[in-house]
XYZ file of C-alpha atoms in Angstrom:
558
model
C 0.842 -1.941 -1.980
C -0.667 -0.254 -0.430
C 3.847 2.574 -2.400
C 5.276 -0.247 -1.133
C 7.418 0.619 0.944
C 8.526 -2.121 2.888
C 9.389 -2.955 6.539
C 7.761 -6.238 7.092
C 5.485 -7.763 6.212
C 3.129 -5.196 7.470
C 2.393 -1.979 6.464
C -0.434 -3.753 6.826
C 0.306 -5.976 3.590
C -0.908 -2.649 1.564
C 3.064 -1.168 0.569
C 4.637 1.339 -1.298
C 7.988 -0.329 -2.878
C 9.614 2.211 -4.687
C 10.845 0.762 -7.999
C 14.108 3.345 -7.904
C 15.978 5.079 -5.790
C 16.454 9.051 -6.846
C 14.620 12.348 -7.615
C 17.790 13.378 -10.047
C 18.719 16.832 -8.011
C 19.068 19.840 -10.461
C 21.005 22.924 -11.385
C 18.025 25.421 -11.424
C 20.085 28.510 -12.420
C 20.468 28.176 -15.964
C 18.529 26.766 -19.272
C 19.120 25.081 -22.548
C 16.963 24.690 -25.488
C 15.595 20.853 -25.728
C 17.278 19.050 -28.035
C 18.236 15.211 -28.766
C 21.814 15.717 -29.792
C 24.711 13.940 -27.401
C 27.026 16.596 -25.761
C 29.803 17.121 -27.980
C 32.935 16.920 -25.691
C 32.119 13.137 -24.572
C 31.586 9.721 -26.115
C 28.723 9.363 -23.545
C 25.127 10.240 -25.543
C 23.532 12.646 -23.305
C 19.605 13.659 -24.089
C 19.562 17.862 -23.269
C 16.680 19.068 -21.408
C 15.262 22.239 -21.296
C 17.853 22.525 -18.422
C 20.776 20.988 -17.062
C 18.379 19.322 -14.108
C 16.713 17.571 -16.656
C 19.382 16.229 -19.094
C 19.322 12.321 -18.899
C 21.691 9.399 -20.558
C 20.229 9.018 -23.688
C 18.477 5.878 -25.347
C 19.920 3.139 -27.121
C 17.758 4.397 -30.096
C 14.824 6.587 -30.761
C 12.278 6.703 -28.354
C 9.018 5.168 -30.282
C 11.583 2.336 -31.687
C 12.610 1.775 -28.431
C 8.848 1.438 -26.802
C 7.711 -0.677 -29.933
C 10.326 -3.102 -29.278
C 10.170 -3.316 -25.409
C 5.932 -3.578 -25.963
C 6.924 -6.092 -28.278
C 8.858 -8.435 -26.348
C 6.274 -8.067 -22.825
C 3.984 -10.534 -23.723
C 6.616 -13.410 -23.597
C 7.995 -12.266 -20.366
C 4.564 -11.537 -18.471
C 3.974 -15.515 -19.373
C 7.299 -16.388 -17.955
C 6.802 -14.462 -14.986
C 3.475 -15.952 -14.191
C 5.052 -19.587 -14.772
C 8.140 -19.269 -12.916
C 6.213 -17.731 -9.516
C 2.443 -19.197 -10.100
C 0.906 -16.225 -9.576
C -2.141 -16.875 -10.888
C -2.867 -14.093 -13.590
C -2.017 -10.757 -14.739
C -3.406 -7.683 -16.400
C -0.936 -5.225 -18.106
C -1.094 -1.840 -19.457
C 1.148 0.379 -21.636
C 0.364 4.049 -22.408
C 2.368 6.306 -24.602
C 2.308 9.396 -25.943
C -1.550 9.488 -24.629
C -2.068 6.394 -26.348
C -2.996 2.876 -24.892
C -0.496 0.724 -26.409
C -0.902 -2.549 -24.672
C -3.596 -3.637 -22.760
C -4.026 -7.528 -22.343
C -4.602 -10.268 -19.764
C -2.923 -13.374 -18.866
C -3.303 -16.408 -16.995
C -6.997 -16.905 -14.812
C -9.033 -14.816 -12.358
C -9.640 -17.643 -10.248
C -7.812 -20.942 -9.485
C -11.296 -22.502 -8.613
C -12.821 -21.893 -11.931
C -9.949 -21.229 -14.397
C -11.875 -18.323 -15.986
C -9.085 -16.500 -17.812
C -7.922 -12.665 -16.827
C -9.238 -10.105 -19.779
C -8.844 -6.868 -20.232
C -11.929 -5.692 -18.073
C -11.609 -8.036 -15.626
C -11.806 -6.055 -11.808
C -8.700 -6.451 -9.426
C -7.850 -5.388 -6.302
C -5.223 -2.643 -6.235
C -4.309 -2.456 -2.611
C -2.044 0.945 -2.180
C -2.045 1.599 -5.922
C -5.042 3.431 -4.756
C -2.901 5.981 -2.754
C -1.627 8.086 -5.717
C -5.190 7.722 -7.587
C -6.478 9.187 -4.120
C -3.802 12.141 -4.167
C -5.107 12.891 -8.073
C -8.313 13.283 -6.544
C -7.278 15.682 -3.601
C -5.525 17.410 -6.522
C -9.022 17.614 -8.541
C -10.847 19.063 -5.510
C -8.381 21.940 -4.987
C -8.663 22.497 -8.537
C -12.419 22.940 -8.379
C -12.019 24.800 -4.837
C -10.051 27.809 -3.957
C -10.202 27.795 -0.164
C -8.909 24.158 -0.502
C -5.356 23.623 0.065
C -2.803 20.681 1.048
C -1.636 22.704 3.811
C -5.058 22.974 5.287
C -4.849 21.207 8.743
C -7.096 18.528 8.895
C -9.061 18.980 11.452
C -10.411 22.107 10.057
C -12.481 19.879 8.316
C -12.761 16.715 11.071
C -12.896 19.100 14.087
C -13.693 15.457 16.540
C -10.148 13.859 15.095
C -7.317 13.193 17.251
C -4.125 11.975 17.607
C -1.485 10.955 20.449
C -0.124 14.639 20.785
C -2.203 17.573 20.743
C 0.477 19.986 18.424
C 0.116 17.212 16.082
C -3.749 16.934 15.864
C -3.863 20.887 15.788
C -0.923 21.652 13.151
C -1.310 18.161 11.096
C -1.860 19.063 7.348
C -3.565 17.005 4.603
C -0.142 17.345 3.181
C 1.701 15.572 6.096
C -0.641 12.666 6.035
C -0.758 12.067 2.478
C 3.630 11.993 2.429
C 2.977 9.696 5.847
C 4.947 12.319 8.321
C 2.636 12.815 10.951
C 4.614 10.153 12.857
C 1.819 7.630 13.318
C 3.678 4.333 13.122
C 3.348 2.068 10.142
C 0.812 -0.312 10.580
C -1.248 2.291 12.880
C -4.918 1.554 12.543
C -4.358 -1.776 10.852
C -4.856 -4.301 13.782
C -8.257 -2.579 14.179
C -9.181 -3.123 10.601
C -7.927 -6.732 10.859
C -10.139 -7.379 13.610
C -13.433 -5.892 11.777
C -13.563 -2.121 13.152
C -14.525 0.364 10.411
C -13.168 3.560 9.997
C -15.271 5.285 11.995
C -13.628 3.367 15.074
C -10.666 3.414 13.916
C -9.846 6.834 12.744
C -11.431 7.704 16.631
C -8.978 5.466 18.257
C -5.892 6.876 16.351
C -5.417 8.906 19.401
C -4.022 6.187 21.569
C -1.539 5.106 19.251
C 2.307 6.648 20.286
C 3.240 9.037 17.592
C 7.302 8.971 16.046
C 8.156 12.571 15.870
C 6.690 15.147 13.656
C 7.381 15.706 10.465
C 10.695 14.222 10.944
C 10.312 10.561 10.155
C 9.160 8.517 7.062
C 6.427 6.279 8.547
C 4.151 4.609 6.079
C 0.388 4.706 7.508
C -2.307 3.449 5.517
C -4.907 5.323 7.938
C -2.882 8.334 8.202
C -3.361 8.603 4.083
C -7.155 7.455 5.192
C -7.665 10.732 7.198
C -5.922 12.884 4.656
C -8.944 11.428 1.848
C -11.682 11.800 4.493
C -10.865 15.122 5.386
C -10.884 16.076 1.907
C -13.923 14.609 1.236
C -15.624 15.954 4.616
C -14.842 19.695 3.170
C -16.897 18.962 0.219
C -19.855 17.371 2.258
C -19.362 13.833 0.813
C -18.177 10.251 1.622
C -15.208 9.326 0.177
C -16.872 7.324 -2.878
C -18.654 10.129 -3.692
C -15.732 12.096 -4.169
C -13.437 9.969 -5.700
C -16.396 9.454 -8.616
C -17.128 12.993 -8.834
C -13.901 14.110 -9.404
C -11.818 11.320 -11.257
C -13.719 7.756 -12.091
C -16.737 9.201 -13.690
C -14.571 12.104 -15.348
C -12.188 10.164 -17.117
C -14.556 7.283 -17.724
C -13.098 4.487 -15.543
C -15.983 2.842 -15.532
C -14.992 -0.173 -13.296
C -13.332 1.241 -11.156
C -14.770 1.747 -7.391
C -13.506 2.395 -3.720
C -16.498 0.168 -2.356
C -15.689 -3.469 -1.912
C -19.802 -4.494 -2.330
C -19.178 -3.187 -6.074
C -15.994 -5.432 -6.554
C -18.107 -8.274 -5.231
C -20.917 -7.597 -7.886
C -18.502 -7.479 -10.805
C -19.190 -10.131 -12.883
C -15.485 -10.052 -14.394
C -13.585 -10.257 -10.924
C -10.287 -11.496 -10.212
C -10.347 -13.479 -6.784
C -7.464 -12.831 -4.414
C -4.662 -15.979 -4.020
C -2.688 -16.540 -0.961
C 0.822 -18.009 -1.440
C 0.815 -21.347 0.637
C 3.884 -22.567 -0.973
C 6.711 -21.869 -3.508
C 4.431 -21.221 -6.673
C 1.538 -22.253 -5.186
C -1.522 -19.680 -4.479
C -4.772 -20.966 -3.122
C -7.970 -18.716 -3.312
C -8.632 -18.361 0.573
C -9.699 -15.143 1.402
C -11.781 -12.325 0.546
C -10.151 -8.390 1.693
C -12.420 -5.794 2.401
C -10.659 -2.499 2.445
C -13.364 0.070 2.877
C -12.109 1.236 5.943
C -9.038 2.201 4.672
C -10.275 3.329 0.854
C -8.048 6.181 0.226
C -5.635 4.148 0.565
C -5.820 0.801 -0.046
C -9.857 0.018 -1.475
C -10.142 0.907 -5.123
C -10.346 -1.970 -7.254
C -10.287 -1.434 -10.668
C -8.966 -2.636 -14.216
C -5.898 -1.955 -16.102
C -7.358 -0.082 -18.964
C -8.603 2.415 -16.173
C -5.584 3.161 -14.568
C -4.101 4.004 -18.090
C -6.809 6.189 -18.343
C -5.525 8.025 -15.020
C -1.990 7.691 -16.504
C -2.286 9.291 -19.275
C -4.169 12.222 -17.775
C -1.110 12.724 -15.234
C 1.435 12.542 -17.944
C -0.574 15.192 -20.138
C 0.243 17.791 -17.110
C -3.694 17.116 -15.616
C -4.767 17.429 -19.067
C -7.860 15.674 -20.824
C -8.745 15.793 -24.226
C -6.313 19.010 -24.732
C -8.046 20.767 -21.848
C -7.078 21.569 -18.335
C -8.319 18.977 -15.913
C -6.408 19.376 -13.075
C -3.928 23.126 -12.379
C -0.650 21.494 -13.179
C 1.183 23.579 -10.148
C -1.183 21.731 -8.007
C -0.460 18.166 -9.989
C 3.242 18.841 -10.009
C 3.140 19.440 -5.971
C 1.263 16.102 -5.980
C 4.566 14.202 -7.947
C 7.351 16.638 -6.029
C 9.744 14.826 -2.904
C 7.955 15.693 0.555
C 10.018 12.375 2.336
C 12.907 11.263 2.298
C 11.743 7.326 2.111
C 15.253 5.469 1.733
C 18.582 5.743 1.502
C 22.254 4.311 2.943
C 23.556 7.142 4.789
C 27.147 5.190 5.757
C 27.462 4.534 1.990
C 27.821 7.920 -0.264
C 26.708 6.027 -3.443
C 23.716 4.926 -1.912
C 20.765 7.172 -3.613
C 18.189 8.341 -1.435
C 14.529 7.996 -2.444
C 11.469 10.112 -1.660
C 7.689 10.321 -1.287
C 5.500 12.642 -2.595
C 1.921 13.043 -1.816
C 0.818 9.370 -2.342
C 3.049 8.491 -4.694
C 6.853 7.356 -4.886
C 9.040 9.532 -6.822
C 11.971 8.790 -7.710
C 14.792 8.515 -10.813
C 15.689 5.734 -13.379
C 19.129 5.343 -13.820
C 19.305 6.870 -16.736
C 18.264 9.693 -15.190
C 14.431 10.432 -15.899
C 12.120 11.270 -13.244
C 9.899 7.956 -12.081
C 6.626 8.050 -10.862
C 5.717 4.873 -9.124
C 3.986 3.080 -6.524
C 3.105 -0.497 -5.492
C 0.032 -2.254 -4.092
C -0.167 -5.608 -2.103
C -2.502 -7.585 -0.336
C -0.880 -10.586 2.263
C -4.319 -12.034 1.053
C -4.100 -12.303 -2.776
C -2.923 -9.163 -4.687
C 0.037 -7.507 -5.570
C 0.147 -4.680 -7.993
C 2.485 -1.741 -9.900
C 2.121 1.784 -12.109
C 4.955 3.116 -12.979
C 5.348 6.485 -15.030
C 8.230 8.298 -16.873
C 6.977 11.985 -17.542
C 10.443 12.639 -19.723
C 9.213 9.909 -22.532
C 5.323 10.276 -21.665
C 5.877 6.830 -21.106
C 3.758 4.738 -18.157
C 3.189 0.849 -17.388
C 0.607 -0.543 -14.812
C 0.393 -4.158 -13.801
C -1.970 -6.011 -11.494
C -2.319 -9.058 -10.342
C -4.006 -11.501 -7.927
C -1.266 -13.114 -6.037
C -0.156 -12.344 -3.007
C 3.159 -9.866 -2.878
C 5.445 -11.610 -5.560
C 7.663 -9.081 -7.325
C 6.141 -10.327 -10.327
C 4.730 -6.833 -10.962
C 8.073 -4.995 -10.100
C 9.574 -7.551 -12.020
C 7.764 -6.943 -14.908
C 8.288 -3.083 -14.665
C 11.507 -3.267 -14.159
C 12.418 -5.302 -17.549
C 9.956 -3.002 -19.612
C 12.334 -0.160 -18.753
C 15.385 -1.762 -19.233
C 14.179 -2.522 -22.773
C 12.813 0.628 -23.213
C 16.146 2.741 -22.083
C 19.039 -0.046 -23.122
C 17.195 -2.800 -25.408
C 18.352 -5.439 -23.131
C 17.744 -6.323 -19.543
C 20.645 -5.348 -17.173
C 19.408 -7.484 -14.314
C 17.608 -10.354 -13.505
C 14.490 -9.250 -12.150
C 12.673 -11.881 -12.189
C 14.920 -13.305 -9.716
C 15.502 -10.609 -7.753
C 12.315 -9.208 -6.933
C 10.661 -12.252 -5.892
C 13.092 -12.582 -3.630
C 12.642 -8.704 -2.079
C 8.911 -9.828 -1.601
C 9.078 -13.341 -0.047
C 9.167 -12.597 3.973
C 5.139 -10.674 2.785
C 3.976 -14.324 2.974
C 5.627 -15.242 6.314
C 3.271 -16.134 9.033
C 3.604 -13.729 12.569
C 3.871 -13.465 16.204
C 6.318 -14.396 18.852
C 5.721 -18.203 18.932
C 5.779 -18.942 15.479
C 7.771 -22.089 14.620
C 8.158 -22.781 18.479
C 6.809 -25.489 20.545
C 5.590 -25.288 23.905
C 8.118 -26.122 26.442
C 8.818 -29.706 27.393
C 9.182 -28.774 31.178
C 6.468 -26.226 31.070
C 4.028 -25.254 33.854
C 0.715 -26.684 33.808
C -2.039 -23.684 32.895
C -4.756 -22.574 35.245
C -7.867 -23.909 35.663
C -9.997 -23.532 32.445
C -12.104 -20.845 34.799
C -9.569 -18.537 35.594
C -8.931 -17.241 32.516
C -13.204 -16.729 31.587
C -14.323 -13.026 32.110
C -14.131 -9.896 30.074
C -11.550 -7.609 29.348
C -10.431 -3.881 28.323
C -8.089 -1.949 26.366
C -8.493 2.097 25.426
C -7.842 1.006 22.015
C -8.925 -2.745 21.201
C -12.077 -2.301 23.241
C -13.679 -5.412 24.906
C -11.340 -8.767 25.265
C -14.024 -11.560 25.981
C -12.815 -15.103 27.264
C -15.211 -17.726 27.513
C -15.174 -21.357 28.162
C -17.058 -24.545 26.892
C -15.986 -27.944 27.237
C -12.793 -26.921 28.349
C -11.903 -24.706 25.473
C -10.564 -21.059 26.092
C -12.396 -18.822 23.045
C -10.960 -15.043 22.908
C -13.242 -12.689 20.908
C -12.193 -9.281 20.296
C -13.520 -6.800 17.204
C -17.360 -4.774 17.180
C -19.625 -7.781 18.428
C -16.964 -9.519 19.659
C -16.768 -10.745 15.779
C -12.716 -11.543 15.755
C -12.742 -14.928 17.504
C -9.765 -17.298 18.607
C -9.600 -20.408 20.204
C -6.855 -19.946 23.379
C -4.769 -23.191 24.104
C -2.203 -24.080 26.759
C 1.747 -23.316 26.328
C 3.547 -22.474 29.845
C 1.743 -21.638 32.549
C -0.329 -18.513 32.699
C 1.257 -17.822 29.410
C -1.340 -19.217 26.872
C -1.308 -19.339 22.932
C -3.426 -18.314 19.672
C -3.620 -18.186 16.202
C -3.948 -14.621 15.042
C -5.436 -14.102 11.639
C -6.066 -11.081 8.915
C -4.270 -9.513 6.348
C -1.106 -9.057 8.739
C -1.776 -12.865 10.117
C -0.846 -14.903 7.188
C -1.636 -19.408 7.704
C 1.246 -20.584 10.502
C 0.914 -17.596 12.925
C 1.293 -17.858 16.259
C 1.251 -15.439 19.437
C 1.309 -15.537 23.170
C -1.482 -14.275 25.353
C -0.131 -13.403 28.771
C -2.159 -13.649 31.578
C -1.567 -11.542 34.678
C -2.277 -13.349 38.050
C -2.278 -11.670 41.804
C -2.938 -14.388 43.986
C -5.927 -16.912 42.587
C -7.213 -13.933 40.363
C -6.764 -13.310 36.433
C -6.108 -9.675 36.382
C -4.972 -8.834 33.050
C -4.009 -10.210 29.917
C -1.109 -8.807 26.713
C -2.151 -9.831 23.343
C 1.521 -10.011 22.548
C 0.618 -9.806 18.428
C -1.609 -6.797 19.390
C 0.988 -5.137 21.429
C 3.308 -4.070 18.731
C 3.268 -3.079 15.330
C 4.657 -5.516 12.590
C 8.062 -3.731 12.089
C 10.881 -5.282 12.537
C 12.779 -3.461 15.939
C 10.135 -1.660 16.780
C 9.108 -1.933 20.474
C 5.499 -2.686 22.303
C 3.360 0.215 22.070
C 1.124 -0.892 24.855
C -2.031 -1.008 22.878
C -2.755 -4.963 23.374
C -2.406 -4.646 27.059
C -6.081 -5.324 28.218
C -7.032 -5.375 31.841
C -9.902 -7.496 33.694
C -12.897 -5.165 34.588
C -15.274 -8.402 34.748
């Protein structure tokens, strides 16, 4: 997703990639009336807002001839796009001017069966759900007054904890929904790979070392999670109840859900694809997200997430009625984090984060709403709005991370604001998103030594141990073969083979763990005894630089 922001391949596979780079910064002090006429004293055509922070370069003709065109022309590049990477298939959305404008699927929902993508056919959204999640925080401090996004969290989770105890006492549902509490990015995510629920997980975010406090940008698909479950916690509810209180059943997204049973029981589903080659996606996996729903477990259909679209461009209107207090929508869509940004270049453009959403500029000018969802496991997704022309696009698909939906953005906006592309996106974006399919851990594409030390005996290594965070680590032997099981009933299982010495290997898998991974598991010997072991994929988070947190360091205690 995922928003989707990118480090590595991890934030956890769910991103945020911000499809611009600018909140356009405003003169405040002074006001013009709206008009379309280009500023007199320059050859440049310049669109007048109702003040100077909202003038903007104008179109390359009027705005409904421009749309009509650019809707025009999508169908013939959505094919291309789906040709050229092999995603499998594609569902695409246009609203405008509270209209639904395009709405049509392409290519199949599964590989397997070659049943083709429709317009109600069910896909993942990965961190596309983050902004539908911050709508619904929005809705339920519409309905409630003593509801706020400053509230700290754990006025409503009084058990929750994190790393520092200022941080778990001042921690707002603000700060994790604009992911500046400081928990790293991929915090929470190992657990979820290895089956814990949230429950566990959100009770074991307290071991995890925290960046500093609302000083840092750092992405955190459970951090969001806490934010949504605090909300919903105020209201007496699990998060699926609130979400379909306050925004599916209200706006009549039907298929859309935050439970992963309910995306299995759609009849009109599009299966997740893995990329295991260049243009080749193979239906391997299935992704349950529940753990992490708020931010990262709605599935749901294109012609729904218009339906949202429209109701955030109409100001948190529906049907000419207020659905949601605008201040509180517009606080939503306003820049809490500074997300990106060159500072040794002074043309770089910085780009922020808002309360689950990115937010952002085209370069024309306009203010861009946007956020992306992907899944290492089979889906990669986009929504992208443009308040200034009441103009939004959403795209999902069920591929793994391929630009193809960024791509596909990006060229309906360059048609839309110059009526001609001014890059090649289709090239470029695939590109941004190919290291999302890489596989991880320290020994991938190594071989074990030639001169390497001979491992212990088999024995040695059999017993069980601990971490604070991971739980129980249980190594057991049969014929000779090492099997590690970690996870709630020791459900995550890996066989452990030989490499150098007391160093052993293993094949990590999940959503962070793509086909080809490869990690060490070092074993810790005083004298003849195994004392401890470090899960070296466990003991760091998948960001590049970043340094071993300590949480995969597990200790014998039998």
């Amino acid at each position: 997703m995922n928003g989707m922001s990118s480090t590595d391949r991890g934030i956890a596979r769910i991103v945020a990639v911000s499809t611009v780079a600018v909140l356009a910064a405003g003169i405040t002090g002074c006001s013009a009336g709206a008009t379309e006429e280009p500023m007199p004293s320059s050859g440049l055509a310049v669109a007048l807002g109702e003040d100077p922070s909202q003038d903007a370069v104008d179109l390359y003709t009027d705005r409904d001839a421009a749309v009509a065109a650019a809707v025009d022309a999508l169908p013939e590049f959505i094919e291309k796009a789906l040709d050229q990477t092999g995603v499998p298939g594609a569902a695409v959305a246009v609203v405008s001017n509270g209209e639904v404008v395009f709405e049509e699927g392409y290519g199949v929902r599964d590989v397997t069966t070659e049943e083709p993508v429709g317009v109600d056919t069910v896909f993942q959204i990965a961190s596309l759900s983050k902004p539908l999640s911050s709508s619904i925080v929005a809705k339920a401090i519409t309905e409630d007054a003593e509801l706020s996004w400053e509230d700290p969290v754990v006025e409503y989770l009084p058990d929750f904890a994190l790393n520092d105890p200022y941080v778990t006492e001042h921690a707002k549902i603000a700060d994790f929904f604009s992911h500046r509490t400081g928990i790293p990015t991929g915090g929470g995510d190992d657990l979820e790979d290895i089956g814990f629920d949230a429950e566990y997980i959100m009770a074991h975010m307290n071991q995890i070392p925290l960046a500093s406090f609302r000083d840092t940008y750092q992405y955190s698909n459970f951090g969001l999670t806490v934010g949504g479950e605090a909300v919903a916690a105020s209201r007496g509810q699990t998060w699926a109840e609130t979400a379909h209180e306050l925004l599916f059943d209200p706006l009549g997204m039907t298929s859309t859900t935050t439970l992963h049973d309910d995306y299995l029981a759609a009849d009109d589903r599009a299966a997740m694809h893995a990329r295991t080659g260049e243009g080749v996606y193979e239906q391997l996996f299935d992704r349950d997200a529940d753990a992490e729903a708020p931010a990262g477990g709605v599935a749901s259909t294109a012609g729904d997430i218009a339906k949202w679209m429209n109701m955030v461009l109409a100001n948190g209107e529906v049907d000419g009625e207020e659905f949601i207090d605008p201040l509180v929508l517009a606080n939503t869509y306003s820049a809490h984090s500074i997300t990106g940004g060159d500072a040794t270049n002074l043309v770089s453009r910085t780009s922020h984060y808002g309360f689950g959403t990115n937010v952002g500029a085209t370069v024309t000018g306009r203010v861009n709403i946007n956020h992306s969802g992907a899944f290492g496991w089979g889906a990669a997704t986009n929504a992208t709005m443009i308040p200034d022309l009441n103009l939004g696009i959403v795209v999902l698909t069920n591929g793994a991370p391929s630009g193809v939906p960024e791509a596909i953005v990006s060229e309906f906006l360059d048609l839309v604001q110059f009526g001609e592309e001014t890059r090649p996106w289709l090239d470029i974006w695939p590109t941004v998103f190919a290291h999302f399919s890489d596989p991880a851990g320290d020994l991938v594409g190594e071989e074990a030594p030639a001169d390497a030390a001979p491992m212990g005996a088999a024995g040695d290594y059999v017993g069980t141990y601990t971490s604070p965070y991971f739980g129980s680590f249980v190594v057991t032997e049969e014929n000779g073969t090492l099997t590690g099981a970690l996870g709630p009933e020791g459900g995550y299982t890996f066989e452990i083979d030989a490499w150098d010495g007391d160093t052993l290997s293993f094949v990590p898998t999940g959503e962070n763990a793509l086909p080809g991974s490869l990690s060490s598991a070092v074993f810790v010997r005083d004298g003849d005894r195994i004392t401890g072991v470090t899960l070296t994929y466990f003991n760091k988070f998948p960001a590049p630089g970043q340094e071993p947190n300590g949480l995969g360091v597990f200790t014998r205690v039998g």
